Short mmCIF file of C-alpha atoms in Angstrom, two decimals:
data_model
loop_
_atom_site.label_atom_id
_atom_site.label_comp_id
_atom_site.label_asym_id
_atom_site.label_seq_id
_atom_site.Cartn_x
_atom_site.Cartn_y
_atom_site.Cartn_z
CA MET A 1 -33.65 -169.17 -32.18
CA ASN A 2 -33.73 -166.35 -33.93
CA ARG A 3 -35.14 -163.44 -34.05
CA LEU A 4 -38.82 -163.95 -35.59
CA SER A 5 -39.11 -166.90 -33.45
CA VAL A 6 -38.60 -164.84 -30.53
CA ALA A 7 -41.04 -162.55 -31.02
CA LEU A 8 -43.41 -165.49 -31.96
CA LEU A 9 -43.30 -166.25 -27.79
CA VAL A 10 -43.05 -162.81 -26.99
CA THR A 11 -45.65 -162.21 -28.04
CA ALA A 12 -47.44 -165.06 -27.09
CA LEU A 13 -46.27 -164.85 -23.33
CA CYS A 14 -46.76 -161.46 -22.61
CA ALA A 15 -50.59 -162.53 -21.82
CA VAL A 16 -49.85 -164.90 -19.80
CA PHE A 17 -47.40 -163.89 -16.77
CA ALA A 18 -47.63 -165.20 -13.80
CA VAL A 19 -46.08 -168.98 -15.26
CA PHE A 20 -45.71 -172.03 -13.03
CA ALA A 21 -43.23 -174.46 -14.99
CA GLU A 22 -42.99 -178.02 -14.53
CA PRO A 23 -40.03 -180.21 -15.76
CA PRO A 24 -40.44 -181.94 -19.62
CA ALA A 25 -41.98 -184.56 -19.86
CA GLY A 26 -41.33 -187.95 -20.28
CA LYS A 27 -38.52 -189.00 -17.61
CA ASN A 28 -39.41 -190.59 -14.50
CA TRP A 29 -38.63 -187.14 -12.29
CA GLN A 30 -38.66 -186.43 -8.65
CA LEU A 31 -38.52 -183.21 -6.75
CA VAL A 32 -35.26 -182.62 -4.61
CA PHE A 33 -35.06 -179.39 -3.47
CA GLU A 34 -37.46 -176.49 -3.69
CA ASP A 35 -37.46 -173.43 -1.29
CA HIS A 36 -40.84 -170.79 -1.86
CA PHE A 37 -39.16 -168.73 1.06
CA ASP A 38 -42.16 -168.80 2.87
CA TYR A 39 -40.93 -168.20 6.24
CA PRO A 40 -38.98 -165.32 8.65
CA ASP A 41 -35.93 -163.91 7.56
CA ALA A 42 -33.75 -165.44 9.86
CA GLN A 43 -34.39 -168.85 8.17
CA LEU A 44 -33.12 -168.24 4.95
CA ASP A 45 -29.08 -169.75 6.32
CA GLU A 46 -30.57 -172.90 6.89
CA ASN A 47 -30.75 -173.30 3.17
CA TRP A 48 -28.18 -170.77 2.03
CA HIS A 49 -24.75 -169.78 2.43
CA ALA A 50 -24.26 -165.20 2.09
CA GLN A 51 -21.26 -163.99 0.26
CA ASN A 52 -20.03 -161.47 2.43
CA GLY A 53 -17.37 -159.05 0.66
CA PRO A 54 -16.04 -157.13 -2.48
CA ASN A 55 -15.90 -158.51 -5.60
CA GLY A 56 -13.12 -157.43 -8.02
CA HIS A 57 -15.36 -158.17 -11.37
CA ILE A 58 -18.19 -155.66 -10.60
CA LEU A 59 -18.75 -152.97 -9.49
CA CYS A 60 -20.71 -153.82 -5.89
CA SER A 61 -19.82 -155.84 -2.53
CA ARG A 62 -22.04 -158.02 -1.93
CA TRP A 63 -23.29 -159.33 1.61
CA ARG A 64 -25.96 -160.95 3.92
CA GLU A 65 -27.59 -157.97 4.80
CA ASN A 66 -28.71 -157.09 1.14
CA ALA A 67 -30.67 -160.46 0.86
CA ARG A 68 -34.27 -160.59 2.54
CA VAL A 69 -37.19 -162.56 2.88
CA ASP A 70 -40.63 -160.65 2.78
CA ASP A 71 -44.34 -161.73 2.67
CA GLY A 72 -42.45 -165.12 1.01
CA ILE A 73 -40.46 -163.56 -1.40
CA LEU A 74 -36.64 -163.64 -1.51
CA LYS A 75 -35.85 -159.79 -2.37
CA LEU A 76 -32.04 -159.26 -3.33
CA ILE A 77 -31.34 -155.28 -2.87
CA ASN A 78 -28.91 -153.01 -4.30
CA ARG A 79 -27.65 -150.57 -2.88
CA LYS A 80 -25.61 -147.56 -3.35
CA GLU A 81 -23.50 -147.22 -0.32
CA GLN A 82 -19.64 -147.78 0.16
CA ARG A 83 -18.93 -150.86 1.23
CA GLY A 84 -16.00 -153.35 1.28
CA GLY A 85 -13.89 -150.71 -0.76
CA GLN A 86 -16.31 -150.74 -3.39
CA ASP A 87 -19.50 -147.45 -3.58
CA TRP A 88 -22.27 -150.25 -4.10
CA THR A 89 -23.29 -153.20 -2.26
CA SER A 90 -25.50 -156.13 -3.23
CA ALA A 91 -26.30 -159.91 -2.29
CA SER A 92 -25.65 -163.25 -3.75
CA LEU A 93 -26.66 -166.67 -2.30
CA TRP A 94 -25.78 -170.09 -3.17
CA THR A 95 -27.58 -173.23 -1.48
CA LYS A 96 -25.81 -175.27 0.63
CA ARG A 97 -27.46 -178.45 -0.91
CA ARG A 98 -24.77 -179.58 -4.09
CA PHE A 99 -26.54 -181.34 -7.15
CA LYS A 100 -25.16 -182.47 -10.10
CA TYR A 101 -27.43 -183.45 -13.23
CA GLY A 102 -31.52 -182.63 -12.76
CA TYR A 103 -33.90 -180.16 -14.50
CA PHE A 104 -33.37 -176.02 -11.87
CA GLU A 105 -35.95 -174.08 -12.22
CA CYS A 106 -36.46 -170.08 -10.76
CA ARG A 107 -39.20 -167.63 -11.07
CA TYR A 108 -37.60 -164.69 -10.69
CA LYS A 109 -38.25 -160.90 -12.16
CA TYR A 110 -35.39 -158.37 -12.49
CA ALA A 111 -34.43 -155.34 -11.08
CA ALA A 112 -35.65 -152.57 -12.42
CA ALA A 113 -32.53 -150.76 -13.96
CA THR A 114 -29.46 -151.22 -16.36
CA GLY A 115 -26.49 -152.15 -14.94
CA THR A 116 -28.00 -155.06 -13.09
CA ASN A 117 -27.01 -158.75 -13.69
CA ASN A 118 -30.06 -160.20 -12.22
CA SER A 119 -28.08 -163.97 -12.17
CA PHE A 120 -29.62 -168.14 -11.98
CA TRP A 121 -27.25 -170.47 -11.86
CA LEU A 122 -24.41 -173.16 -10.97
CA THR A 123 -20.35 -173.16 -10.91
CA THR A 124 -18.42 -175.55 -8.65
CA MET A 125 -16.27 -175.19 -6.22
CA HIS A 126 -13.22 -173.72 -6.20
CA THR A 127 -12.21 -173.71 -2.74
CA ALA A 128 -12.75 -177.02 -3.26
CA GLY A 129 -9.17 -177.61 -4.53
CA LYS A 130 -8.78 -180.50 -7.27
CA LEU A 131 -11.84 -182.03 -8.55
CA PRO A 132 -11.37 -186.36 -9.73
CA GLU A 133 -9.28 -186.69 -12.75
CA GLY A 134 -11.06 -185.83 -15.87
CA ASN A 135 -13.49 -183.40 -14.04
CA LYS A 136 -13.65 -179.70 -15.41
CA HIS A 137 -14.69 -176.86 -13.36
CA PHE A 138 -17.35 -175.77 -14.94
CA GLU A 139 -19.95 -172.18 -14.46
CA ILE A 140 -23.34 -172.57 -16.00
CA ASP A 141 -25.04 -169.85 -16.25
CA ILE A 142 -29.08 -170.33 -16.53
CA ASN A 143 -29.64 -166.62 -16.68
CA GLU A 144 -27.50 -163.21 -16.52
CA GLY A 145 -30.30 -161.66 -17.03
CA HIS A 146 -30.48 -157.60 -18.34
CA TYR A 147 -33.23 -155.01 -17.99
CA PRO A 148 -36.10 -154.79 -19.78
CA ASP A 149 -35.34 -157.76 -21.80
CA GLU A 150 -32.12 -159.71 -22.27
CA ILE A 151 -31.15 -163.41 -21.65
CA ASN A 152 -28.08 -164.55 -21.25
CA ILE A 153 -27.08 -167.90 -21.34
CA ASN A 154 -23.33 -168.51 -20.95
CA ILE A 155 -21.11 -171.81 -19.46
CA HIS A 156 -17.62 -171.55 -18.83
CA ASN A 157 -14.97 -173.70 -18.86
CA TRP A 158 -13.04 -172.62 -15.60
CA SER A 159 -10.27 -175.26 -15.08
CA ASP A 160 -8.11 -174.68 -18.63
CA PHE A 161 -6.68 -171.00 -19.48
CA TRP A 162 -4.65 -168.85 -23.07
CA THR A 163 -3.07 -165.88 -23.04
CA ASP A 164 -4.60 -163.72 -25.41
CA ASP A 165 -2.53 -160.82 -27.78
CA ALA A 166 -2.87 -158.27 -24.91
CA GLY A 167 -0.76 -161.16 -22.34
CA LYS A 168 -4.11 -161.06 -20.46
CA ARG A 169 -5.14 -164.14 -19.48
CA ARG A 170 -8.39 -165.78 -20.66
CA HIS A 171 -10.50 -168.75 -20.09
CA HIS A 172 -13.01 -170.47 -22.63
CA ALA A 173 -16.66 -169.20 -22.39
CA TRP A 174 -19.94 -170.32 -25.02
CA PRO A 175 -22.24 -167.32 -24.22
CA LYS A 176 -25.63 -166.69 -25.89
CA ARG A 177 -27.97 -163.42 -25.68
CA VAL A 178 -31.21 -163.29 -26.35
CA CYS A 179 -33.28 -160.13 -26.97
CA LEU A 180 -36.72 -160.50 -26.16
CA THR A 181 -36.92 -157.46 -28.81
CA PRO A 182 -37.06 -158.63 -32.10
CA ALA A 183 -34.23 -156.44 -33.86
CA THR A 184 -36.97 -154.95 -36.22
CA THR A 185 -37.80 -152.53 -33.59
CA LYS A 186 -34.20 -150.91 -33.62
CA THR A 187 -33.55 -148.27 -36.60
CA GLY A 188 -30.60 -147.71 -38.41
CA GLN A 189 -27.69 -149.91 -40.28
CA ALA A 190 -24.11 -151.02 -39.54
CA PRO A 191 -22.16 -149.48 -42.28
CA TRP A 192 -22.32 -145.96 -43.44
CA GLU A 193 -21.43 -144.42 -46.73
CA ILE A 194 -21.84 -140.53 -46.71
CA VAL A 195 -20.90 -139.40 -50.06
CA LEU A 196 -20.55 -135.27 -49.73
CA ASP A 197 -22.25 -133.11 -52.96
CA VAL A 198 -19.39 -131.37 -52.88
CA PRO A 199 -16.51 -132.41 -51.69
CA LEU A 200 -14.08 -130.11 -48.73
CA ARG A 201 -11.00 -129.02 -48.19
CA ALA A 202 -10.17 -130.84 -44.36
CA SER A 203 -7.15 -131.88 -42.43
CA LYS A 204 -9.42 -133.64 -39.80
CA VAL A 205 -12.10 -135.73 -39.50
CA ARG A 206 -14.42 -136.98 -36.50
CA PHE A 207 -16.42 -139.59 -35.62
CA SER A 208 -18.98 -139.65 -31.93
CA SER A 209 -21.65 -140.80 -30.33
CA ARG A 210 -23.36 -140.57 -27.45
CA HIS A 211 -24.08 -143.83 -27.36
CA PRO A 212 -24.85 -145.26 -23.79
CA ASP A 213 -22.37 -148.43 -23.44
CA ARG A 214 -19.35 -149.34 -24.89
CA PHE A 215 -19.55 -150.39 -28.43
CA HIS A 216 -17.29 -151.65 -31.48
CA LEU A 217 -16.15 -148.96 -34.36
CA ARG A 218 -14.45 -151.31 -36.64
CA THR A 219 -13.40 -148.83 -39.32
CA LEU A 220 -13.43 -144.99 -40.38
CA ARG A 221 -12.72 -144.45 -44.36
CA VAL A 222 -12.30 -140.93 -45.56
CA PHE A 223 -11.71 -140.72 -49.82
CA PRO A 224 -11.33 -138.13 -52.30
CA LYS A 225 -14.12 -137.57 -54.45
CA LEU A 226 -14.67 -139.77 -57.32
CA THR A 227 -15.15 -139.11 -61.56
CA GLY A 228 -16.30 -142.56 -61.74
CA GLY A 229 -17.33 -146.11 -60.81
CA GLU A 230 -18.28 -146.71 -56.68
CA TYR A 231 -16.52 -146.69 -53.19
CA PRO A 232 -15.44 -150.26 -51.63
CA ALA A 233 -18.10 -151.90 -49.67
CA VAL A 234 -18.36 -150.96 -46.14
CA THR A 235 -18.18 -154.49 -45.19
CA SER A 236 -15.63 -155.07 -47.31
CA ASN A 237 -12.03 -156.05 -47.14
CA ALA A 238 -11.22 -156.11 -50.03
CA PRO A 239 -7.49 -153.99 -51.07
CA LEU A 240 -8.46 -150.57 -52.75
CA PRO A 241 -8.66 -150.07 -55.93
CA ASP A 242 -6.10 -147.95 -57.60
CA GLY A 243 -5.69 -144.56 -57.74
CA LEU A 244 -8.49 -144.61 -54.35
CA VAL A 245 -6.71 -143.05 -51.31
CA ASP A 246 -7.92 -143.69 -47.72
CA TYR A 247 -7.03 -140.76 -46.07
CA ALA A 248 -7.57 -142.60 -42.55
CA ARG A 249 -5.13 -145.13 -43.32
CA ALA A 250 -1.83 -142.21 -43.32
CA ALA A 251 -3.56 -140.14 -40.61
CA THR A 252 -2.99 -139.67 -36.49
CA ILE A 253 -5.11 -140.27 -34.26
CA THR A 254 -5.35 -137.01 -32.10
CA ALA A 255 -7.03 -137.30 -29.88
CA SER A 256 -10.29 -139.99 -28.76
CA SER A 257 -11.71 -141.22 -25.33
CA GLY A 258 -9.68 -143.50 -25.36
CA SER A 259 -9.73 -147.65 -24.98
CA ASN A 260 -12.23 -149.92 -22.95
CA PRO A 261 -10.29 -150.88 -19.82
CA ASP A 262 -11.80 -153.99 -19.90
CA TYR A 263 -10.89 -154.72 -23.47
CA ALA A 264 -7.49 -152.99 -23.81
CA GLN A 265 -6.50 -155.09 -26.81
CA TYR A 266 -9.26 -153.82 -28.80
CA ARG A 267 -6.84 -150.67 -29.83
CA LEU A 268 -7.85 -147.02 -31.24
CA GLU A 269 -5.71 -147.93 -34.54
CA HIS A 270 -7.15 -150.84 -35.52
CA VAL A 271 -10.31 -148.21 -36.42
CA ILE A 272 -7.89 -147.31 -39.11
CA ASP A 273 -5.66 -150.51 -39.85
CA GLY A 274 -8.08 -150.89 -42.94
CA ASN A 275 -9.44 -154.49 -42.29
CA ILE A 276 -13.57 -155.17 -40.72
CA GLY A 277 -12.23 -158.17 -38.21
CA THR A 278 -10.51 -155.99 -35.94
CA SER A 279 -12.72 -152.92 -34.18
CA TRP A 280 -11.64 -150.55 -31.77
CA ILE A 281 -14.56 -150.62 -28.22
CA THR A 282 -14.78 -147.76 -26.69
CA PRO A 283 -15.50 -146.80 -22.59
CA TYR A 284 -19.06 -147.41 -21.16
CA ASP A 285 -20.18 -143.37 -20.51
CA GLY A 286 -20.13 -140.70 -21.98
CA GLU A 287 -19.66 -139.24 -25.02
CA LYS A 288 -16.78 -141.35 -27.48
CA PHE A 289 -14.89 -139.51 -29.82
CA ILE A 290 -11.88 -140.29 -32.29
CA GLU A 291 -10.29 -137.68 -34.75
CA LEU A 292 -7.79 -138.94 -37.48
CA ASP A 293 -5.09 -135.69 -38.17
CA PHE A 294 -4.38 -136.35 -42.25
CA GLY A 295 -1.41 -133.66 -41.58
CA ALA A 296 -2.80 -131.69 -44.25
CA GLU A 297 -5.86 -130.25 -45.68
CA ARG A 298 -7.56 -133.53 -48.88
CA GLU A 299 -10.38 -132.91 -50.53
CA VAL A 300 -13.03 -135.04 -49.34
CA GLY A 301 -15.58 -136.88 -50.88
CA CYS A 302 -16.87 -139.16 -48.47
CA VAL A 303 -16.47 -140.81 -45.47
CA GLN A 304 -17.41 -144.42 -44.27
CA PHE A 305 -17.82 -145.97 -41.33
CA LEU A 306 -18.89 -149.60 -39.42
CA THR A 307 -19.78 -150.31 -36.16
CA GLY A 308 -21.19 -153.26 -34.73
CA TRP A 309 -20.42 -156.91 -35.22
CA ARG A 310 -21.94 -160.01 -37.51
CA ASP A 311 -23.89 -162.50 -35.89
CA GLY A 312 -23.97 -165.13 -38.03
CA ASP A 313 -26.54 -165.12 -40.51
CA LYS A 314 -27.81 -162.59 -38.70
CA GLY A 315 -25.65 -160.04 -39.95
CA TYR A 316 -24.25 -156.84 -37.98
CA VAL A 317 -25.90 -156.14 -34.78
CA PHE A 318 -25.08 -153.84 -31.71
CA PHE A 319 -24.13 -150.71 -34.11
CA VAL A 320 -24.83 -147.97 -33.08
CA GLU A 321 -28.27 -145.13 -33.94
CA ALA A 322 -26.39 -141.96 -32.55
CA PHE A 323 -23.44 -140.37 -34.19
CA LYS A 324 -22.17 -137.71 -35.81
CA VAL A 325 -19.51 -136.54 -38.66
CA GLU A 326 -17.68 -133.66 -38.70
CA LEU A 327 -14.50 -132.44 -41.43
CA TRP A 328 -12.27 -130.05 -39.54
CA VAL A 329 -13.38 -126.77 -42.56
CA ASP A 330 -11.74 -123.36 -42.37
CA GLY A 331 -11.21 -123.39 -38.70
CA ALA A 332 -14.25 -125.10 -37.27
CA TRP A 333 -15.94 -128.62 -37.29
CA ARG A 334 -18.61 -128.84 -39.81
CA GLU A 335 -21.04 -131.70 -39.24
CA VAL A 336 -21.63 -134.06 -41.99
CA ALA A 337 -23.86 -136.21 -41.18
CA ALA A 338 -25.64 -136.99 -38.02
CA GLN A 339 -28.55 -139.22 -36.14
CA GLU A 340 -30.64 -138.92 -33.25
CA PRO A 341 -31.00 -142.24 -31.56
CA THR A 342 -35.17 -143.72 -31.35
CA PRO A 343 -36.38 -144.43 -28.45
CA TYR A 344 -36.31 -147.82 -27.27
CA VAL A 345 -39.56 -150.14 -26.39
CA PRO A 346 -39.05 -152.68 -24.86
CA ALA A 347 -41.76 -155.81 -25.69
CA ILE A 348 -41.75 -157.49 -22.50
CA ASP A 349 -40.24 -155.86 -19.30
CA LEU A 350 -38.40 -158.43 -17.27
CA SER A 351 -38.95 -156.51 -13.87
CA ALA A 352 -42.36 -156.01 -14.08
CA GLU A 353 -43.88 -159.90 -13.65
CA PHE A 354 -42.58 -162.63 -12.52
CA HIS A 355 -41.28 -165.46 -14.85
CA THR A 356 -39.54 -169.20 -15.27
CA TYR A 357 -35.98 -169.97 -16.26
CA ALA A 358 -34.76 -173.37 -16.58
CA MET A 359 -32.22 -175.74 -17.33
CA GLU A 360 -32.51 -179.50 -17.81
CA TRP A 361 -28.70 -180.87 -17.09
CA ASN A 362 -27.94 -184.40 -18.27
CA GLU A 363 -24.77 -185.97 -19.55
CA LYS A 364 -25.08 -185.28 -22.49
CA GLU A 365 -27.48 -182.30 -23.04
CA LEU A 366 -27.80 -178.62 -21.95
CA ILE A 367 -31.53 -177.38 -22.66
CA PHE A 368 -32.59 -173.94 -21.62
CA PHE A 369 -35.97 -172.83 -21.12
CA PHE A 370 -37.62 -169.60 -21.02
CA ASP A 371 -41.54 -169.74 -19.05
CA GLY A 372 -41.30 -173.42 -20.01
CA LYS A 373 -40.34 -172.77 -23.96
CA GLU A 374 -36.76 -174.38 -24.73
CA ILE A 375 -34.58 -171.65 -25.76
CA ASP A 376 -31.40 -173.08 -26.24
CA ARG A 377 -29.74 -176.13 -26.57
CA ARG A 378 -26.24 -177.57 -26.67
CA GLU A 379 -23.96 -180.41 -26.08
CA ASN A 380 -22.36 -180.47 -22.69
CA ASP A 381 -19.35 -181.22 -22.59
CA ILE A 382 -17.41 -180.11 -19.88
CA CYS A 383 -20.19 -179.99 -16.96
CA HIS A 384 -20.23 -183.59 -15.27
CA TRP A 385 -19.39 -182.34 -11.32
CA GLU A 386 -21.93 -181.26 -8.22
CA ALA A 387 -22.39 -177.66 -7.78
CA PRO A 388 -24.15 -175.74 -6.07
CA VAL A 389 -27.61 -173.26 -7.33
CA TYR A 390 -26.62 -170.12 -7.16
CA LEU A 391 -29.08 -166.70 -7.39
CA SER A 392 -27.16 -163.35 -7.38
CA LEU A 393 -27.24 -159.31 -8.53
CA ALA A 394 -24.93 -157.36 -8.97
CA ILE A 395 -24.05 -154.08 -10.66
CA ALA A 396 -21.76 -154.35 -14.28
CA ARG A 397 -21.44 -151.84 -16.83
CA PHE A 398 -21.71 -154.77 -19.09
CA ALA A 399 -25.65 -155.21 -18.25
CA GLY A 400 -25.51 -151.81 -19.48
CA GLN A 401 -25.56 -148.54 -18.27
CA VAL A 402 -25.05 -148.02 -15.05
CA THR A 403 -26.75 -144.93 -12.49
CA ASP A 404 -28.28 -143.60 -9.20
CA ALA A 405 -31.44 -145.07 -10.88
CA ILE A 406 -30.00 -148.53 -9.55
CA ASP A 407 -30.33 -147.92 -6.21
CA GLY A 408 -32.94 -149.62 -4.25
CA THR A 409 -34.00 -151.82 -6.91
CA ILE A 410 -34.97 -155.53 -5.80
CA MET A 411 -33.92 -159.07 -7.91
CA ALA A 412 -37.20 -160.49 -6.37
CA VAL A 413 -37.53 -164.36 -5.86
CA ASP A 414 -40.47 -165.86 -5.58
CA TYR A 415 -39.24 -170.06 -5.91
CA VAL A 416 -36.24 -172.00 -6.55
CA LYS A 417 -36.78 -176.00 -7.36
CA VAL A 418 -34.97 -178.84 -8.70
CA TRP A 419 -36.27 -182.09 -9.82
CA GLN A 420 -33.39 -184.94 -10.82
CA GLU A 421 -34.25 -189.10 -12.27
CA LYS A 422 -35.40 -191.33 -10.08
CA PRO A 423 -32.96 -194.25 -9.84
CA GLY A 424 -34.24 -196.76 -11.82
CA GLU A 425 -36.35 -199.07 -10.44
#
C-alpha cells in the first residue's frame, strides 16, 4: 500500500473510532476463541500464561503484576522500577490454547509514549523442542505498534540462522512498516548539497544532529570550489570526475558520538568510503556528531551528505530533519548550514481510541488488516504449525525515544477473538 492509499484510509477511519471488525466474507468461519476480559482479574490466569522475568533484547522485565483486568479491559502497564536486573517493568501474556490457521483479531489502544512496543502476535513455542519434520519455528507480528501512528508487521524465521560480516548471528525476517501519517507532512530531504558562495579554508568538518532516534548517515563529502561544471549528485555512486577531490576520503575521524551498539556492522568509516550503499547508524539518544580532520587546511567550496535509506519507488525515507554542518576556520567552528525540525503532527493517535488489528492466516497466505481494511498481503512460506496468541507491551529503543513519560502508560485491550473455518460437511 502506498502513502497516498494510507492517507485516504486514515481520512476515512478517523471519523469512526469504535470499529468492530469481522472475518472477511467468502469462508465458513466459526468463532473458536474469544476473551472480552469481563471478569475479575484473578480469572485472567484461566486462559493466559504470563511471563515473569527479565528480557535481554528489550529494556524491561515483564511480570504478571503488570497485567490487570479492570472494568472489562485488559491493561498492560509500564512502570519505571528496577526488577529482574532491568530499570523498567511491563507485561507479556500468551494463550494456553494454540491455533493453526484462522482469522485473528484484537482491539486495543497503544500506550501513549514513544519507546513502547504494543504487540499482538503469534509464535511457535521454542521450549516445545523440535517440530515435526518440515516445519519451522516462526513468529507472526500482526502488529508491533509504535506510538503515535505506526503499524509494524513482521514475519520471523526462528529455525534458520546465518552470520553477518560482523560475526553476529542473524535470522531471516520480513518486516513492513505502515505509518498512518502521510510522508508529505515531513519537511526537508535526504540528500543535501551546501555550496559556499565564498569558499572557506578549513581543516575540519563537523556534522551533528539532535534527531531523537538513531538514523543512517550514508555519506559525508567535502569538495573544493569548482570553477566549471557541477558537483556529482549526492545520491550517485559514480566515480568522481577527473581532478575533483573529496577531502573526506582521506580524512581522519577525530571525534564522534560512536556507533550504535545494536548495529555495530554499520561503522563510522562507512561515512567516508565513497559508497552510499553503506552507512553509519548513530546511537539512539543525545546529540549525534562526527568530525573529520583533513590534516591540513583545505579550500572548501561544497559539503554534501545523505541520510535515511531507500525504500523502493518511494525514494529515501526516514531522513533527518534537524542537523548542523560546521567548518573549523581560524581556530573556531563556523556554521555553514543548519535546519531545525518541524513539530510532528500525526494524522491519527492510536493511543487515543480503540482500533482493530487482524490477520487471516491460511496455508497459502498471510493477510493483514487495520480496522477491517487490508493493509498487507504476502505468501505463507514458513508458518505451518500451531502457535498461541500473544499480547505484549515492551519498552525498546527501536520503538522510539525512551523517556520517563513511559512510566504508568498502558496498552489497553478490549478483546481478542479467533475464528477458524468449519470442517467440510
